[in-house]
C-alpha cells in the first residue's frame, strides 16, 4: 500500500491533484523540466516526421507546455489539451507558442477528423485507468479516447504516448482498447533493465502497420541512442536559446524571427526593440 500511495493517480482526480502548487513544480523544478523535455524529445523522435517539414501536432496532457516548447523549437505547430486549469494557467504565464484547450481526454477529443499530422502525450494516459467518479468506466473512457484520437489523425500518422503503467494488466487494458479503436503498433521500452531510466512509449499507427522502433538500451553508445532525423539540426538552436537572457534584445529578436517563420504577424524591428524602459517616478 505504501508503494501505491506514491502514484499520483491514487491521490485523487487529475484536475484536483495538479493544483497551483503542483503546477509551479513544472515551472521551477529544473529536474522535472529536464525529464519532461527529454521524454518529449524522445516522443518526437519516435513520430518519425518528414525532415524539414513543419507539422501540425496534438499534445495530450500538455500541462505547463514543456513538451510543447520542444515542439515549437523543432519548427512545428501544436495544440495542447489538459484537464487541469492550473497547469494551463502556468502554460499561459510561460508564453507558450501553441494553442491551449481545457478538456477531459476520457470524454473524447473535440477536433475535426484528420486535423493533426501526429500526436504526443507525456505521462497522461495512465490516468484513464482510474475511476474517479461512479460514472467512470476505465475501459469505456479509454475506448472513447482512442476512437476520437484515431479520427483526428490523418491516415498514416503516428501517436506516441509516454505512460507509466502500474502493472502488466493495466498496460494490456490500454493496448487492447487502442487496438479496438483501429490502431496498430505496440510498446517501445527504453532502458528496460534500469529502475530509474525505464520508460514506456505506446507507439500507435493510424495507417498501414510498419516496423516498431527499437527501444534504447544502456549498451548503446551516445550517438546511436540519440540518432534521429531531427537531432543534428535542432541541437545548435536549442543550446543557443538556452544561452540567451530572457527578455534581452537577442531573445526578443530570436522569438520574433521564429514567429515569422511560423507565418504569424510580427511588428517590424526598430532601434527600440527589446530595449528596457526606465522606471517611472
CSV table of C-alpha atoms in Angstrom, one decimal:
chain,number,residue,atom,x,y,z
A,1,UNK,CA,0.0,0.0,0.0
A,2,UNK,CA,2.9,2.4,0.6
A,3,UNK,CA,4.0,1.9,-2.9
A,4,UNK,CA,0.5,2.5,-4.3
A,5,UNK,CA,0.2,5.8,-2.4
A,6,UNK,CA,3.2,7.2,-4.2
A,7,UNK,CA,1.4,7.1,-7.6
A,8,UNK,CA,-0.3,10.4,-8.3
A,9,UNK,CA,-3.4,8.6,-9.8
A,10,UNK,CA,-4.2,7.2,-6.4
A,11,UNK,CA,-4.3,10.6,-4.7
A,12,UNK,CA,-7.3,12.0,-6.5
A,13,UNK,CA,-8.6,13.1,-9.9
A,14,UNK,CA,-6.0,14.9,-12.1
A,15,UNK,CA,-7.9,18.2,-12.2
A,16,UNK,CA,-7.5,18.3,-8.4
A,17,UNK,CA,-4.1,16.8,-8.0
A,18,UNK,CA,-2.5,19.2,-10.5
A,19,UNK,CA,-3.3,22.4,-8.5
A,20,UNK,CA,-1.4,25.7,-8.4
A,21,UNK,CA,1.3,24.3,-6.1
A,22,UNK,CA,1.9,21.2,-8.3
A,23,UNK,CA,1.8,23.4,-11.5
A,24,UNK,CA,4.6,25.5,-10.1
A,25,UNK,CA,6.9,22.5,-9.8
A,26,UNK,CA,6.8,22.1,-13.6
A,27,UNK,CA,7.9,25.7,-13.9
A,28,UNK,CA,10.6,26.0,-11.2
A,29,UNK,CA,11.9,22.4,-10.7
A,30,UNK,CA,14.9,22.0,-13.0
A,31,UNK,CA,14.9,18.2,-12.7
A,32,UNK,CA,11.3,17.9,-13.7
A,33,UNK,CA,11.7,20.3,-16.6
A,34,UNK,CA,14.7,18.3,-17.8
A,35,UNK,CA,12.9,14.9,-17.5
A,36,UNK,CA,9.8,16.2,-19.3
A,37,UNK,CA,11.9,17.8,-22.1
A,38,UNK,CA,13.9,14.6,-22.7
A,39,UNK,CA,10.7,12.5,-22.9
A,40,UNK,CA,9.2,15.0,-25.3
A,41,UNK,CA,12.3,14.8,-27.4
A,42,UNK,CA,12.2,11.0,-27.5
A,43,UNK,CA,8.4,11.1,-28.4
A,44,UNK,CA,9.1,13.4,-31.3
A,45,UNK,CA,11.9,11.2,-32.5
A,46,UNK,CA,9.6,8.2,-32.5
A,47,UNK,CA,7.0,10.1,-34.5
A,48,UNK,CA,9.4,9.9,-37.5
A,49,UNK,CA,8.0,13.1,-39.1
A,50,UNK,CA,9.2,14.2,-42.5
A,51,UNK,CA,12.5,16.0,-42.2
A,52,UNK,CA,12.5,19.8,-42.7
A,53,UNK,CA,8.6,19.9,-42.9
A,54,UNK,CA,6.6,21.8,-40.2
A,55,UNK,CA,3.7,19.6,-39.0
A,56,UNK,CA,0.5,20.2,-37.0
A,57,UNK,CA,0.7,18.2,-33.8
A,58,UNK,CA,-1.5,17.4,-30.8
A,59,UNK,CA,-0.1,17.4,-27.3
A,60,UNK,CA,-2.5,15.4,-25.0
A,61,UNK,CA,-2.0,16.3,-21.3
A,62,UNK,CA,0.1,19.3,-22.3
A,63,UNK,CA,0.3,20.6,-18.7
A,64,UNK,CA,2.5,23.7,-18.4
A,65,UNK,CA,3.6,23.4,-22.0
A,66,UNK,CA,7.1,22.0,-21.5
A,67,UNK,CA,6.7,19.3,-24.2
A,68,UNK,CA,5.0,21.9,-26.5
A,69,UNK,CA,8.1,24.2,-26.1
A,70,UNK,CA,10.2,21.4,-27.6
A,71,UNK,CA,7.7,21.0,-30.5
A,72,UNK,CA,7.9,24.7,-31.2
A,73,UNK,CA,11.7,24.7,-31.1
A,74,UNK,CA,11.7,21.9,-33.7
A,75,UNK,CA,9.6,24.1,-36.0
A,76,UNK,CA,6.2,22.5,-35.6
A,77,UNK,CA,2.8,23.9,-34.7
A,78,UNK,CA,0.8,22.3,-31.9
A,79,UNK,CA,-2.4,22.3,-29.9
A,80,UNK,CA,-2.4,21.2,-26.3
A,81,UNK,CA,-5.3,19.8,-24.3
A,82,UNK,CA,-5.3,19.3,-20.5
A,83,UNK,CA,-7.8,18.7,-17.7
A,84,UNK,CA,-6.1,21.0,-15.2
A,85,UNK,CA,-6.8,24.7,-15.4
A,86,UNK,CA,-3.9,25.4,-13.1
A,87,UNK,CA,-1.5,23.7,-15.4
A,88,UNK,CA,-2.9,25.6,-18.4
A,89,UNK,CA,-2.6,28.9,-16.5
A,90,UNK,CA,1.1,28.0,-15.9
A,91,UNK,CA,1.5,27.4,-19.6
A,92,UNK,CA,0.0,30.8,-20.4
A,93,UNK,CA,2.3,32.5,-17.9
A,94,UNK,CA,5.2,30.9,-19.7
A,95,UNK,CA,4.1,32.4,-23.0
A,96,UNK,CA,4.0,29.0,-24.9
A,97,UNK,CA,3.6,29.1,-28.7
A,98,UNK,CA,0.8,26.5,-29.0
A,99,UNK,CA,-3.0,26.9,-28.7
A,100,UNK,CA,-4.4,25.5,-25.4
A,101,UNK,CA,-7.7,23.8,-24.6
A,102,UNK,CA,-9.3,22.7,-21.3
A,103,UNK,CA,-10.8,19.3,-21.7
A,104,UNK,CA,-11.1,15.7,-20.4
A,105,UNK,CA,-9.5,13.3,-22.9
A,106,UNK,CA,-11.7,10.5,-21.5
A,107,UNK,CA,-14.7,12.2,-23.0
A,108,UNK,CA,-13.1,12.3,-26.4
A,109,UNK,CA,-11.1,14.8,-28.4
A,110,UNK,CA,-13.2,17.7,-29.8
A,111,UNK,CA,-11.4,18.2,-33.2
A,112,UNK,CA,-12.4,17.6,-36.8
A,113,UNK,CA,-11.3,14.3,-38.4
A,114,UNK,CA,-7.9,14.4,-40.0
A,115,UNK,CA,-6.8,17.6,-38.2
A,116,UNK,CA,-3.3,16.5,-37.0
A,117,UNK,CA,-0.2,15.1,-38.5
A,118,UNK,CA,0.8,13.4,-35.3
A,119,UNK,CA,0.3,13.3,-31.5
A,120,UNK,CA,2.4,13.0,-28.4
A,121,UNK,CA,1.5,12.6,-24.8
A,122,UNK,CA,3.7,12.6,-21.8
A,123,UNK,CA,2.6,10.9,-18.6
A,124,UNK,CA,-1.1,11.3,-19.1
A,125,UNK,CA,-2.8,8.1,-20.5
A,126,UNK,CA,-2.5,6.0,-17.3
A,127,UNK,CA,-4.9,8.5,-15.6
A,128,UNK,CA,-7.7,7.0,-17.6
A,129,UNK,CA,-7.3,3.6,-15.9
A,130,UNK,CA,-8.7,5.0,-12.6
A,131,UNK,CA,-12.4,5.6,-11.9
A,132,UNK,CA,-12.6,8.9,-10.0
A,133,UNK,CA,-16.4,9.0,-10.4
A,134,UNK,CA,-19.2,6.5,-10.3
A,135,UNK,CA,-19.9,7.0,-14.0
A,136,UNK,CA,-16.2,6.4,-14.9
A,137,UNK,CA,-15.6,3.1,-16.5
A,138,UNK,CA,-11.9,2.9,-17.5
A,139,UNK,CA,-12.3,0.6,-20.5
A,140,UNK,CA,-15.1,2.8,-22.0
A,141,UNK,CA,-13.2,6.0,-21.3
A,142,UNK,CA,-10.0,4.6,-22.9
A,143,UNK,CA,-12.0,3.4,-26.0
A,144,UNK,CA,-13.7,6.8,-26.3
A,145,UNK,CA,-10.3,8.5,-26.2
A,146,UNK,CA,-8.6,6.1,-28.7
A,147,UNK,CA,-11.5,6.2,-31.2
A,148,UNK,CA,-11.5,10.0,-31.3
A,149,UNK,CA,-7.7,10.1,-31.4
A,150,UNK,CA,-7.8,7.8,-34.4
A,151,UNK,CA,-10.3,10.1,-36.1
A,152,UNK,CA,-8.4,13.4,-35.6
A,153,UNK,CA,-5.2,12.0,-37.1
A,154,UNK,CA,-4.5,11.9,-40.8
A,155,UNK,CA,-4.2,8.4,-42.2
A,156,UNK,CA,-0.6,7.2,-41.8
A,157,UNK,CA,0.1,9.4,-38.8
A,158,UNK,CA,1.5,8.2,-35.5
A,159,UNK,CA,0.7,8.8,-31.9
A,160,UNK,CA,3.4,8.4,-29.3
A,161,UNK,CA,2.1,8.1,-25.8
A,162,UNK,CA,4.6,8.0,-23.0
A,163,UNK,CA,3.0,6.4,-19.9
A,164,UNK,CA,3.7,4.9,-16.5
A,165,UNK,CA,1.6,1.7,-16.3
A,166,UNK,CA,1.0,0.4,-12.8
A,167,UNK,CA,1.2,-3.2,-13.9
A,168,UNK,CA,1.0,-5.5,-16.9
A,169,UNK,CA,-2.8,-5.8,-16.6
A,170,UNK,CA,-3.1,-2.0,-16.9
A,171,UNK,CA,-0.8,-1.9,-19.9
A,172,UNK,CA,-2.9,-4.7,-21.5
A,173,UNK,CA,-6.1,-2.8,-20.9
A,174,UNK,CA,-4.7,0.3,-22.6
A,175,UNK,CA,-3.3,-1.6,-25.6
A,176,UNK,CA,-6.5,-3.6,-26.1
A,177,UNK,CA,-8.7,-0.5,-26.3
A,178,UNK,CA,-6.2,1.1,-28.7
A,179,UNK,CA,-6.4,-1.9,-31.0
A,180,UNK,CA,-10.2,-2.0,-30.8
A,181,UNK,CA,-10.2,1.6,-32.0
A,182,UNK,CA,-8.3,0.7,-35.1
A,183,UNK,CA,-4.7,1.4,-34.2
A,184,UNK,CA,-1.8,-0.9,-34.9
A,185,UNK,CA,1.6,-0.7,-33.2
A,186,UNK,CA,3.0,-1.7,-29.9
A,187,UNK,CA,5.0,-0.7,-26.8
A,188,UNK,CA,8.6,0.5,-27.0
A,189,UNK,CA,10.6,0.2,-23.8
A,190,UNK,CA,13.7,2.4,-23.3
A,191,UNK,CA,16.3,1.1,-20.8
A,192,UNK,CA,14.3,-1.9,-19.7
A,193,UNK,CA,16.9,-3.0,-17.2
A,194,UNK,CA,17.1,0.3,-15.4
A,195,UNK,CA,14.8,1.0,-12.5
A,196,UNK,CA,15.0,4.8,-12.8
A,197,UNK,CA,15.6,5.4,-16.6
A,198,UNK,CA,13.0,2.8,-17.8
A,199,UNK,CA,10.3,4.5,-19.9
A,200,UNK,CA,7.3,3.1,-21.8
A,201,UNK,CA,6.2,4.6,-25.1
A,202,UNK,CA,3.0,3.3,-26.7
A,203,UNK,CA,3.6,3.7,-30.5
A,204,UNK,CA,0.3,3.8,-32.4
A,205,UNK,CA,0.0,3.8,-36.2
A,206,UNK,CA,-3.2,5.1,-37.8
A,207,UNK,CA,-2.3,3.7,-41.2
A,208,UNK,CA,-0.6,0.6,-42.6
A,209,UNK,CA,1.4,-1.3,-39.9
A,210,UNK,CA,5.1,-0.6,-40.1
A,211,UNK,CA,8.0,-2.0,-38.1
A,212,UNK,CA,8.0,-0.9,-34.4
A,213,UNK,CA,11.0,1.3,-33.4
A,214,UNK,CA,13.6,-0.3,-31.1
A,215,UNK,CA,14.0,0.8,-27.6
A,216,UNK,CA,17.1,2.4,-26.2
A,217,UNK,CA,19.5,0.3,-24.0
A,218,UNK,CA,22.4,1.0,-21.7
A,219,UNK,CA,24.7,-0.8,-24.1
A,220,UNK,CA,24.1,1.7,-27.0
A,221,UNK,CA,26.7,4.5,-27.4
A,222,UNK,CA,25.6,8.1,-27.2
A,223,UNK,CA,25.5,8.6,-30.9
A,224,UNK,CA,23.3,5.6,-31.6
A,225,UNK,CA,21.0,6.3,-28.7
A,226,UNK,CA,20.2,9.8,-29.8
A,227,UNK,CA,20.1,9.1,-33.6
A,228,UNK,CA,17.1,10.6,-35.3
A,229,UNK,CA,16.3,12.8,-38.3
A,230,UNK,CA,16.0,15.9,-36.1
A,231,UNK,CA,18.8,15.7,-33.6
A,232,UNK,CA,21.7,17.3,-35.5
A,233,UNK,CA,19.6,20.2,-36.9
A,234,UNK,CA,17.8,21.1,-33.6
A,235,UNK,CA,20.6,20.8,-31.1
A,236,UNK,CA,22.6,24.0,-32.0
A,237,UNK,CA,19.3,26.0,-32.0
A,238,UNK,CA,18.3,24.7,-28.6
A,239,UNK,CA,21.7,25.4,-27.0
A,240,UNK,CA,21.8,28.9,-28.4
A,241,UNK,CA,18.4,29.7,-26.9
A,242,UNK,CA,19.4,28.4,-23.5
A,243,UNK,CA,22.4,30.8,-23.5
A,244,UNK,CA,20.2,33.8,-24.1
A,245,UNK,CA,19.0,36.0,-21.3
A,246,UNK,CA,15.2,36.1,-21.2
A,247,UNK,CA,13.7,39.4,-22.3
A,248,UNK,CA,17.0,40.6,-23.7
A,249,UNK,CA,17.2,42.1,-27.2
A,250,UNK,CA,18.7,38.9,-28.6
A,251,UNK,CA,16.0,36.8,-27.0
A,252,UNK,CA,13.2,39.1,-28.4
A,253,UNK,CA,14.7,39.2,-31.9
A,254,UNK,CA,15.0,35.4,-32.0
A,255,UNK,CA,11.4,34.9,-30.8
A,256,UNK,CA,10.1,37.4,-33.4
A,257,UNK,CA,12.1,35.6,-36.1
A,258,UNK,CA,10.7,32.3,-35.0
A,259,UNK,CA,7.1,33.6,-35.2
A,260,UNK,CA,7.8,35.0,-38.7
A,261,UNK,CA,8.9,31.5,-39.8
A,262,UNK,CA,5.6,30.2,-38.5
A,263,UNK,CA,3.7,32.7,-40.6
A,264,UNK,CA,2.5,34.8,-37.6
A,265,UNK,CA,2.1,38.6,-37.8
A,266,UNK,CA,5.0,40.3,-36.2
A,267,UNK,CA,5.7,44.0,-35.7
A,268,UNK,CA,8.8,45.3,-37.6
A,269,UNK,CA,12.1,45.7,-35.7
A,270,UNK,CA,13.2,49.1,-34.7
A,271,UNK,CA,16.0,50.6,-32.6
A,272,UNK,CA,13.7,50.3,-29.6
A,273,UNK,CA,13.0,46.6,-30.0
A,274,UNK,CA,14.0,44.8,-26.8
A,275,UNK,CA,15.0,48.0,-25.0
A,276,UNK,CA,14.1,48.2,-21.4
A,277,UNK,CA,12.0,51.1,-20.3
A,278,UNK,CA,13.2,53.3,-17.5
A,279,UNK,CA,11.1,53.1,-14.3
A,280,UNK,CA,8.7,55.9,-13.7
A,281,UNK,CA,9.0,58.1,-10.7
